[in-house]
Coordinates of C-alpha atoms in Angstrom, one line a residue:
Q1 CA 27.1 3.7 -80.0
V2 CA 27.0 4.7 -76.4
Q3 CA 24.2 6.7 -74.7
L4 CA 24.8 8.6 -71.5
V5 CA 22.0 10.0 -69.3
E6 CA 22.8 12.2 -66.3
S7 CA 20.6 12.8 -63.2
G8 CA 20.9 14.2 -59.7
G9 CA 21.6 17.9 -60.4
G10 CA 19.8 20.6 -58.5
L11 CA 20.0 23.4 -56.0
V12 CA 22.0 23.1 -52.8
Q13 CA 23.5 25.4 -50.2
A14 CA 27.2 25.9 -49.8
G15 CA 28.6 23.1 -47.6
G16 CA 25.9 20.7 -48.7
S17 CA 26.1 17.5 -50.8
L18 CA 24.8 16.2 -54.0
R19 CA 25.1 12.9 -55.9
L20 CA 25.2 12.8 -59.6
S21 CA 24.5 9.6 -61.6
C22 CA 25.4 8.7 -65.2
A23 CA 23.6 5.7 -66.7
A24 CA 25.3 4.3 -69.7
S25 CA 23.7 2.1 -72.4
G26 CA 24.7 0.7 -75.8
S27 CA 28.1 -0.6 -76.5
T28 CA 29.3 -0.1 -72.9
L29 CA 31.9 -2.8 -73.1
S30 CA 33.9 -0.6 -75.4
I31 CA 34.3 2.2 -72.9
N32 CA 37.9 2.6 -71.6
A33 CA 37.3 5.7 -69.5
I34 CA 34.3 7.5 -68.1
G35 CA 34.0 10.6 -66.0
W36 CA 32.6 14.0 -65.3
Y37 CA 33.3 17.4 -66.9
R38 CA 31.7 20.7 -66.0
Q39 CA 31.3 24.0 -67.8
V40 CA 30.4 27.5 -66.9
P41 CA 29.1 29.9 -69.7
G42 CA 32.1 31.7 -71.2
K43 CA 34.6 29.3 -69.9
E44 CA 36.2 26.1 -71.1
R45 CA 34.8 22.7 -70.2
E46 CA 37.1 21.2 -67.6
V47 CA 37.7 17.7 -66.3
V48 CA 36.2 17.1 -62.8
A49 CA 36.9 13.4 -62.3
E50 CA 37.6 10.4 -64.4
I51 CA 37.9 6.7 -63.9
S52 CA 39.5 4.2 -66.3
Q53 CA 38.5 0.6 -67.0
F54 CA 41.3 -0.4 -64.7
G55 CA 39.7 1.4 -61.8
S56 CA 42.2 4.2 -61.4
A57 CA 40.7 7.6 -60.7
N58 CA 41.9 11.1 -61.0
Y59 CA 40.5 14.5 -60.0
A60 CA 40.8 18.1 -60.7
D61 CA 42.8 19.8 -58.0
S62 CA 39.9 22.0 -57.2
V63 CA 37.7 19.1 -56.1
K64 CA 40.2 16.7 -54.5
G65 CA 39.1 15.7 -51.0
R66 CA 35.5 16.8 -51.7
F67 CA 34.3 14.8 -54.7
T68 CA 34.4 11.0 -55.2
I69 CA 33.8 9.2 -58.4
S70 CA 32.6 5.6 -58.3
G71 CA 31.1 3.0 -60.6
D72 CA 28.7 0.1 -60.5
D73 CA 29.4 -2.2 -63.4
A74 CA 26.3 -4.3 -62.9
K75 CA 24.1 -1.2 -63.2
R76 CA 26.3 0.4 -65.9
T77 CA 26.2 3.6 -63.9
V78 CA 28.9 6.1 -62.7
Y79 CA 28.4 8.3 -59.7
L80 CA 29.9 11.6 -58.6
Q81 CA 29.5 12.2 -54.9
M82 CA 30.0 15.9 -54.2
N83 CA 30.5 17.1 -50.6
S84 CA 31.4 20.4 -49.1
L85 CA 30.0 22.2 -52.2
K86 CA 31.1 25.7 -52.9
P87 CA 29.5 28.4 -55.1
E88 CA 32.3 28.0 -57.6
D89 CA 31.2 24.4 -58.2
T90 CA 28.1 25.8 -59.9
A91 CA 28.1 24.6 -63.5
V92 CA 26.5 22.2 -66.0
Y93 CA 28.0 18.8 -65.3
Y94 CA 28.4 16.4 -68.2
C95 CA 29.1 12.7 -68.2
H96 CA 31.7 11.7 -70.7
A97 CA 32.8 8.4 -72.1
E98 CA 35.9 7.6 -74.1
V99 CA 35.8 4.7 -76.5
T100 CA 38.9 3.4 -78.1
V101 CA 38.4 2.0 -81.6
I102 CA 40.8 0.7 -84.2
A103 CA 40.9 4.0 -86.1
G104 CA 41.2 6.2 -83.0
I105 CA 39.2 7.5 -80.1
L106 CA 35.5 8.4 -80.0
D107 CA 33.9 10.7 -77.4
Y108 CA 30.3 10.5 -76.1
W109 CA 28.6 13.1 -74.0
G110 CA 25.5 13.2 -71.9
Q111 CA 23.0 16.1 -72.2
G112 CA 24.3 17.7 -69.0
T113 CA 22.7 18.4 -65.6
Q114 CA 22.7 21.7 -63.8
V115 CA 24.3 22.1 -60.4
T116 CA 23.8 25.3 -58.6
V117 CA 25.4 26.1 -55.2
S118 CA 24.1 29.1 -53.3
S119 CA 26.2 31.0 -50.8

């Protein structure tokens, strides 16, 4: 079992910055990928950024050059540094962990943290 707790969301003006944190606990050694998703009411949840156990990272086209995902293995924490924020970045951001097991893949989600960008 993996538990994920997000923090760092809030209100920010367009052009500003925000840093999200995701603290993982439990069977963290079983995680093969961890990242951030976001969702706006009425729309599908979308991948924002993800990093694998091998250290490779990928980003949604809409955030490339503005967002940076990083991890601290010692702290079991993943961060999302968001710069040059735009109103369209407003969403609930969820931390997501993918765990590969013998029978397949399990998904774990944090409770979400609200990010609101004002124009």
